[in-house]
Tab-separated table of C-alpha atoms in Angstrom:
chain	number	residue	atom	x	y	z
A	26	MET	CA	-6.860	1.064	-10.662
A	27	TRP	CA	-5.372	2.598	-7.546
A	28	VAL	CA	-8.285	1.277	-5.479
A	29	PHE	CA	-7.549	-2.283	-6.647
A	30	PHE	CA	-3.848	-1.880	-5.845
A	31	GLY	CA	-4.725	-0.515	-2.400
A	32	ILE	CA	-7.034	-3.422	-1.618
A	33	VAL	CA	-4.368	-5.950	-2.654
A	34	ALA	CA	-1.804	-4.123	-0.483
A	35	ILE	CA	-4.104	-4.251	2.547
A	36	ALA	CA	-4.984	-7.916	1.996
A	37	ALA	CA	-1.309	-8.851	1.683
A	38	ALA	CA	-0.485	-6.911	4.867
A	39	VAL	CA	-3.178	-8.815	6.766
A	40	CYS	CA	-1.864	-12.118	5.398
A	41	ASN	CA	1.635	-11.032	6.447
A	42	ILE	CA	0.536	-10.495	10.047
A	43	VAL	CA	-1.491	-13.720	10.190
A	44	ARG	CA	1.403	-15.806	8.852
A	45	ALA	CA	3.877	-14.131	11.183
A	46	VAL	CA	1.655	-14.826	14.208
A	47	ARG	CA	1.422	-18.466	13.147
A	48	ARG	CA	5.245	-18.527	12.956
A	49	ARG	CA	5.343	-19.144	9.234
A	50	GLN	CA	7.377	-17.472	6.536
A	51	ALA	CA	5.770	-14.108	5.773
A	52	LYS	CA	8.378	-12.284	3.720
A	53	TRP	CA	6.559	-12.732	0.403
A	54	PHE	CA	3.389	-11.153	1.736
A	55	ALA	CA	5.402	-8.225	3.086
A	56	PHE	CA	7.042	-7.778	-0.304
A	57	ILE	CA	3.699	-7.965	-2.124
A	58	SER	CA	2.101	-5.516	0.279
A	59	LEU	CA	4.861	-2.948	0.001
A	60	ALA	CA	5.035	-3.368	-3.784
A	61	PHE	CA	1.294	-2.806	-4.173
A	62	THR	CA	1.505	0.177	-1.835
A	63	ALA	CA	4.022	1.674	-4.248
A	64	PHE	CA	1.784	0.760	-7.207
A	65	THR	CA	-1.127	2.503	-5.475
A	66	VAL	CA	0.844	5.725	-5.103
A	67	CYS	CA	2.065	5.545	-8.721
A	68	ALA	CA	-1.439	4.855	-10.047
A	69	HIS	CA	-2.824	7.823	-8.126
A	70	TYR	CA	-0.014	10.011	-9.430
A	71	SER	CA	-0.893	8.923	-12.998
A	72	LEU	CA	-4.528	9.827	-12.382
A	73	VAL	CA	-3.504	13.298	-11.234
A	74	LYS	CA	-1.209	13.635	-14.266
A	75	ASN	CA	-4.163	12.935	-16.558
A	76	TRP	CA	-6.219	15.609	-14.832
A	77	VAL	CA	-3.391	18.101	-15.281
A	78	LEU	CA	-3.050	17.255	-18.984
A	79	ARG	CA	-6.812	17.767	-19.453
A	80	SER	CA	-6.687	20.970	-17.364
A	81	ASP	CA	-9.366	19.569	-15.055
A	82	LEU	CA	-8.663	21.969	-12.213
A	83	SER	CA	-11.902	21.210	-10.369
A	84	ALA	CA	-10.901	17.540	-10.033
A	85	LEU	CA	-7.456	18.558	-8.821
A	86	GLU	CA	-8.890	20.993	-6.283
A	87	ASP	CA	-11.346	18.406	-4.978
A	88	VAL	CA	-9.124	15.345	-4.729
A	89	VAL	CA	-5.458	16.273	-4.347
A	90	PRO	CA	-5.552	18.087	-0.963
A	91	GLY	CA	-7.289	15.198	0.792
A	92	MET	CA	-5.502	12.394	-1.003
A	93	ALA	CA	-2.032	13.813	-0.360
A	94	GLY	CA	-2.477	13.400	3.392
A	95	ALA	CA	-4.289	10.093	3.011
A	96	LEU	CA	-1.507	8.624	0.874
A	97	TRP	CA	1.105	9.622	3.447
A	98	VAL	CA	-0.881	8.028	6.262
A	99	LEU	CA	-1.559	4.843	4.297
A	100	VAL	CA	2.053	4.407	3.171
A	101	ILE	CA	3.323	4.892	6.727
A	102	ALA	CA	0.679	2.454	8.011
A	103	SER	CA	1.681	-0.096	5.382
A	104	VAL	CA	5.326	0.100	6.379
A	105	LEU	CA	4.482	-0.191	10.087
A	106	ILE	CA	2.052	-3.081	9.608
A	107	ASN	CA	4.527	-5.011	7.492
A	108	SER	CA	7.328	-4.369	9.977
A	109	VAL	CA	5.338	-6.113	12.731
A	110	ALA	CA	6.333	-9.461	11.221
A	111	LEU	CA	9.988	-8.525	11.676
A	112	PHE	CA	9.603	-7.992	15.412
A	113	ILE	CA	7.600	-11.088	16.302
A	114	LYS	CA	9.959	-13.334	18.245
A	115	ASP	CA	10.862	-16.576	16.598
A	116	ASP	CA	11.215	-19.150	19.414
A	117	ARG	CA	11.842	-22.122	17.156
């Protein structure tokens, strides 16, 4: 599920940039992108919770160290990408 949420977040961020470059309203795409970024993090956290409840330590050892850093990078990238639309000058 978290992969689906991540793909939607990325697609909405791209739409946000494209609409902002074309000088159109992009706030809904920014909202959708940031919301699905949050859903991605929550879905991944739920996955880890299930592994803990099943005592699947090998899955935790394999996935959590790499994903912790990746989630930080992707959340920061999502915020930065969506903030680009805020800084594009509106010359209308």
